[in-house]
Amino acid sequence: MSRSKKLKLIVPLITLLFVGAFAKHRLFDRHTQSGTLSSKQMDETSGIAASTINPDIYYVHNDSGDTSRFFAITPDGKLKTTIFFTGDKKIPLGVRDCEDISVGPGPVKGKSYVYIGDIGDNGSSWPYITIYRTPEKKSWATDSVANANATPLNFKYPDGPKDAETMMVDPIDKLFYIVSKRGDTVGVYTAPLNSNVKDTVVLTKRAKLFFHGFKPFKWITGGDISKDGQHVLLKSYEKVYYWKREPNEHIWETMLRKPEEPSYKAEKQGEAIGFTPDGKGYYTTSEGVFAPIYYYETPD
């Protein structure tokens, strides 16, 4: 076969392989806008988590400056229910700075619970942080306003107060995960889901993580663990980090491996990220009135 004929065969083949690889990359990085937060009440959204018992319901909340409440919404951003929960009566608004929300197992087997992390501490000065736990209700998919009794769980860091915006629930090891926000490296801390409600429990420091980039853009602002415990997400203001859990691996060990970095559409102070119930995708949203909600496919 002549050289010219070989080139005519090789060039299209290379082009086909290149286009195929590019298409595959785009498939995993594809994102769509699923909707827009519909209410002005949701103006500083800092966390998002999928309901376990209500299909197509997600919970979001505001951070500092809001009262002790969170919202049930649909993926397109429609507000279904505003849920007011019992906060700390010693604090004027009931909470200080709620920065993340998770849904997972709890003290009663077979029941699903919402966890609201009052963990923000810009000045790194609070002697303890609080995670509020309340059982999920089916009526939150249809009510316009609801009230919930919440149990406070108090924790403190073993190495001094920290600012944090990431609280996750591992359904396999039955652990809370808190990842600190600031600094050149961030700390990964855990505590049992069944922590004693009457004590201030000392968190266990498990790992330190380093992410490339410049402060404050690389500060960690949110995260989630899928409901089957197999997928992990963290996000900063400019990137999303993804890990797939290996068999018999703790989540802090998972996060010590190099993460994938799927594409991320920059948002106005984006802090909220949460998996769909099946773990095949995730949503992000941000602070600001009528903020967009974006859907991404999990890069697995």
C-alpha positions in Angstrom: 0.0 0.0 0.0 1.4 3.4 -1.0 2.2 6.0 1.7 -0.5 8.4 0.4 -3.1 5.6 0.7 -1.9 4.8 4.3 -2.3 8.4 5.3 -5.8 8.6 3.9 -6.7 5.7 6.2 -4.8 6.8 9.3 -5.9 10.4 9.4 -9.7 9.6 9.5 -9.0 7.0 12.1 -7.1 9.4 14.4 -9.9 12.0 13.9 -12.5 9.4 14.9 -10.6 8.4 18.0 -10.1 12.0 19.0 -13.8 12.9 18.5 -14.9 9.8 20.4 -12.6 10.6 23.3 -13.8 14.3 23.3 -17.5 13.2 23.2 -16.9 10.8 26.1 -15.3 13.6 28.1 -18.2 15.9 27.4 -20.7 13.2 28.4 -19.2 13.1 31.9 -18.9 16.9 32.1 -22.3 17.7 30.8 -24.4 20.0 32.9 -27.9 21.5 32.5 -29.8 24.2 34.3 -32.7 22.4 36.0 -34.4 25.5 37.3 -34.2 28.6 39.5 -34.8 29.0 43.2 -38.3 30.4 43.1 -38.6 32.3 46.4 -36.8 35.4 47.7 -36.7 33.7 51.0 -33.9 31.5 49.6 -31.3 34.3 49.2 -28.1 32.9 50.8 -28.4 29.2 49.9 -25.5 27.2 51.4 -26.5 23.6 51.3 -28.6 21.1 49.3 -29.6 17.5 50.1 -32.0 14.9 48.6 -34.9 13.6 50.5 -34.9 9.9 51.2 -38.7 9.5 51.6 -40.1 12.1 49.2 -39.3 11.6 45.5 -38.1 14.8 43.7 -37.8 16.7 46.9 -34.5 18.4 48.0 -33.8 20.5 51.1 -31.9 23.8 51.0 -31.2 26.4 53.6 -29.6 29.9 54.1 -26.5 30.6 56.1 -25.8 33.3 58.6 -28.5 35.9 59.2 -31.4 33.5 58.8 -33.6 31.9 61.5 -33.7 28.1 62.3 -35.5 26.9 59.1 -34.9 25.1 55.9 -36.9 24.6 52.7 -38.3 21.7 50.7 -38.0 22.3 46.9 -38.4 20.5 43.6 -35.4 20.1 41.2 -36.7 23.1 39.2 -36.6 25.3 42.3 -40.3 25.5 43.2 -40.7 26.0 47.0 -43.0 23.3 48.5 -42.6 23.8 52.2 -40.8 26.0 54.7 -39.8 23.9 57.8 -39.1 25.8 61.0 -37.1 23.7 63.5 -36.3 24.2 67.2 -33.0 25.9 67.6 -31.0 27.3 70.5 -33.1 29.6 72.6 -30.0 31.3 73.9 -29.2 32.5 70.3 -31.4 35.4 69.0 -32.3 33.6 65.7 -32.0 30.1 67.1 -28.9 29.4 65.0 -25.6 31.1 64.3 -24.5 30.1 60.8 -26.0 27.0 59.2 -23.6 26.0 56.4 -24.6 22.5 55.2 -27.4 20.0 55.2 -27.5 16.2 54.9 -30.1 13.4 54.9 -29.3 10.0 56.3 -29.9 7.3 58.9 -30.3 8.0 62.6 -31.1 6.6 66.0 -34.3 4.7 64.9 -33.6 1.9 62.3 -35.4 2.4 59.1 -36.1 6.1 59.7 -34.6 8.9 57.7 -33.3 12.1 59.3 -32.4 15.6 58.2 -29.2 17.1 59.7 -28.6 20.8 59.6 -25.0 21.8 60.3 -24.6 25.0 62.4 -20.9 24.9 61.8 -20.0 28.3 60.2 -17.5 30.3 62.4 -15.8 33.1 60.4 -13.8 34.2 63.4 -12.9 30.7 64.5 -14.1 31.6 68.0 -17.1 29.4 69.0 -16.3 26.9 71.8 -18.6 24.3 70.1 -20.6 23.7 67.0 -24.1 22.1 66.7 -25.7 19.7 64.3 -29.5 19.6 64.5 -31.3 16.3 63.8 -34.9 16.0 62.9 -36.9 13.1 61.4 -38.1 13.5 57.8 -41.8 13.7 57.2 -43.8 12.8 54.1 -45.9 15.9 54.5 -43.0 18.2 53.7 -43.6 17.4 50.0 -47.0 19.1 50.2 -47.3 21.4 53.2 -46.6 25.1 52.7 -45.3 25.6 56.3 -44.3 23.0 58.9 -42.7 22.9 62.3 -40.1 20.3 63.4 -38.7 19.3 66.7 -34.9 19.1 66.3 -32.4 17.4 68.6 -29.1 19.4 69.0 -25.8 17.5 68.9 -22.9 19.5 70.1 -19.2 19.0 69.0 -15.9 20.7 69.5 -12.6 20.3 67.5 -9.6 18.6 69.1 -7.3 21.3 67.8 -9.3 24.5 68.4 -12.3 26.2 66.7 -12.5 26.1 62.9 -14.6 27.7 60.3 -16.4 25.0 58.2 -19.0 24.9 55.5 -19.1 21.1 54.8 -21.0 18.6 56.8 -21.7 15.1 55.3 -23.2 11.8 56.6 -21.6 8.5 55.8 -24.4 5.9 55.8 -22.0 2.9 55.9 -19.8 3.8 58.8 -22.6 5.9 60.5 -20.3 8.9 60.8 -20.6 12.7 60.5 -17.9 14.2 58.4 -16.9 17.9 58.8 -14.3 19.4 56.5 -12.9 22.8 57.5 -13.0 25.7 55.0 -9.9 27.9 55.2 -6.2 27.6 55.2 -3.6 26.1 52.8 -4.8 22.7 53.9 -8.1 21.7 55.4 -8.9 19.2 58.1 -11.3 16.2 57.9 -13.1 15.4 61.2 -15.6 12.7 62.2 -18.0 11.9 64.9 -20.6 9.1 65.4 -24.1 9.7 64.2 -25.4 8.3 67.5 -23.3 10.8 69.6 -24.6 11.4 73.1 -27.0 14.4 73.0 -26.1 15.4 76.6 -22.4 15.8 76.0 -20.2 18.1 73.9 -18.4 15.4 71.8 -14.8 15.9 70.7 -14.4 15.3 67.0 -11.8 13.0 65.7 -9.3 14.4 63.2 -8.8 11.9 60.5 -6.8 13.6 57.7 -5.5 16.8 56.1 -6.2 17.6 52.5 -4.4 20.0 50.2 -5.9 21.4 47.0 -4.0 23.5 44.4 -5.1 27.0 43.8 -5.2 30.4 45.4 -7.1 31.5 48.5 -10.0 32.2 48.9 -11.0 30.5 45.6 -9.8 27.1 46.8 -11.5 27.2 50.2 -13.9 24.2 50.6 -17.5 25.4 50.7 -19.6 22.2 50.5 -19.8 18.5 50.0 -21.9 15.3 50.0 -21.7 11.5 50.3 -24.2 9.6 48.1 -27.0 7.6 49.9 -25.3 4.3 49.1 -22.0 5.6 50.5 -20.1 5.0 47.3 -19.5 8.5 45.9 -18.0 11.6 47.5 -18.1 15.3 46.4 -16.3 18.4 47.7 -16.5 21.8 46.2 -14.6 25.1 46.4 -15.6 28.4 44.9 -14.0 27.4 41.6 -13.8 23.6 41.4 -15.6 20.3 42.2 -13.7 17.3 43.4 -15.0 13.7 43.1 -14.0 10.3 44.5 -15.3 6.8 44.1 -15.1 4.8 47.3 -13.2 1.5 47.2 -14.4 -1.6 49.1 -13.6 -1.7 52.8 -12.4 1.9 52.7 -13.2 4.7 55.1 -14.3 8.0 53.5 -11.3 9.9 54.9 -9.0 7.3 53.2 -11.0 7.8 50.0 -10.4 11.5 50.1 -6.6 11.0 50.5 -6.4 9.7 47.0 -6.2 12.1 44.0 -9.7 13.3 43.1 -11.2 13.7 39.7 -12.1 17.3 38.8 -15.2 17.3 36.6 -16.1 20.6 34.9 -18.0 23.1 37.0 -19.9 26.2 35.8 -18.7 29.0 38.1 -21.5 30.4 40.3 -22.0 33.5 42.3 -20.6 32.3 45.7 -21.5 28.7 45.0 -21.6 26.7 48.2 -24.3 24.0 47.8 -23.7 20.6 46.3 -25.7 17.4 46.7 -26.2 14.0 45.1 -29.4 12.7 43.6 -30.9 9.8 45.5 -29.5 7.2 43.1 -26.0 8.9 43.1 -26.0 9.1 39.3 -26.0 12.9 39.3 -25.7 15.9 41.6 -27.0 19.5 41.9 -25.3 22.7 42.7 -26.8 26.1 43.6 -25.5 29.3 45.0 -26.2 32.4 47.1 -28.3 35.2 45.7 -32.0 35.7 45.0 -33.4 33.5 42.2 -30.1 31.6 41.9 -29.9 29.0 39.2 -29.8 25.2 40.0 -27.5 23.1 37.9 -27.5 19.4 37.3 -24.4 17.3 36.5 -23.8 13.7 35.8 -21.6 11.8 38.3 -18.3 11.1 36.5 -18.3 7.4 37.1 
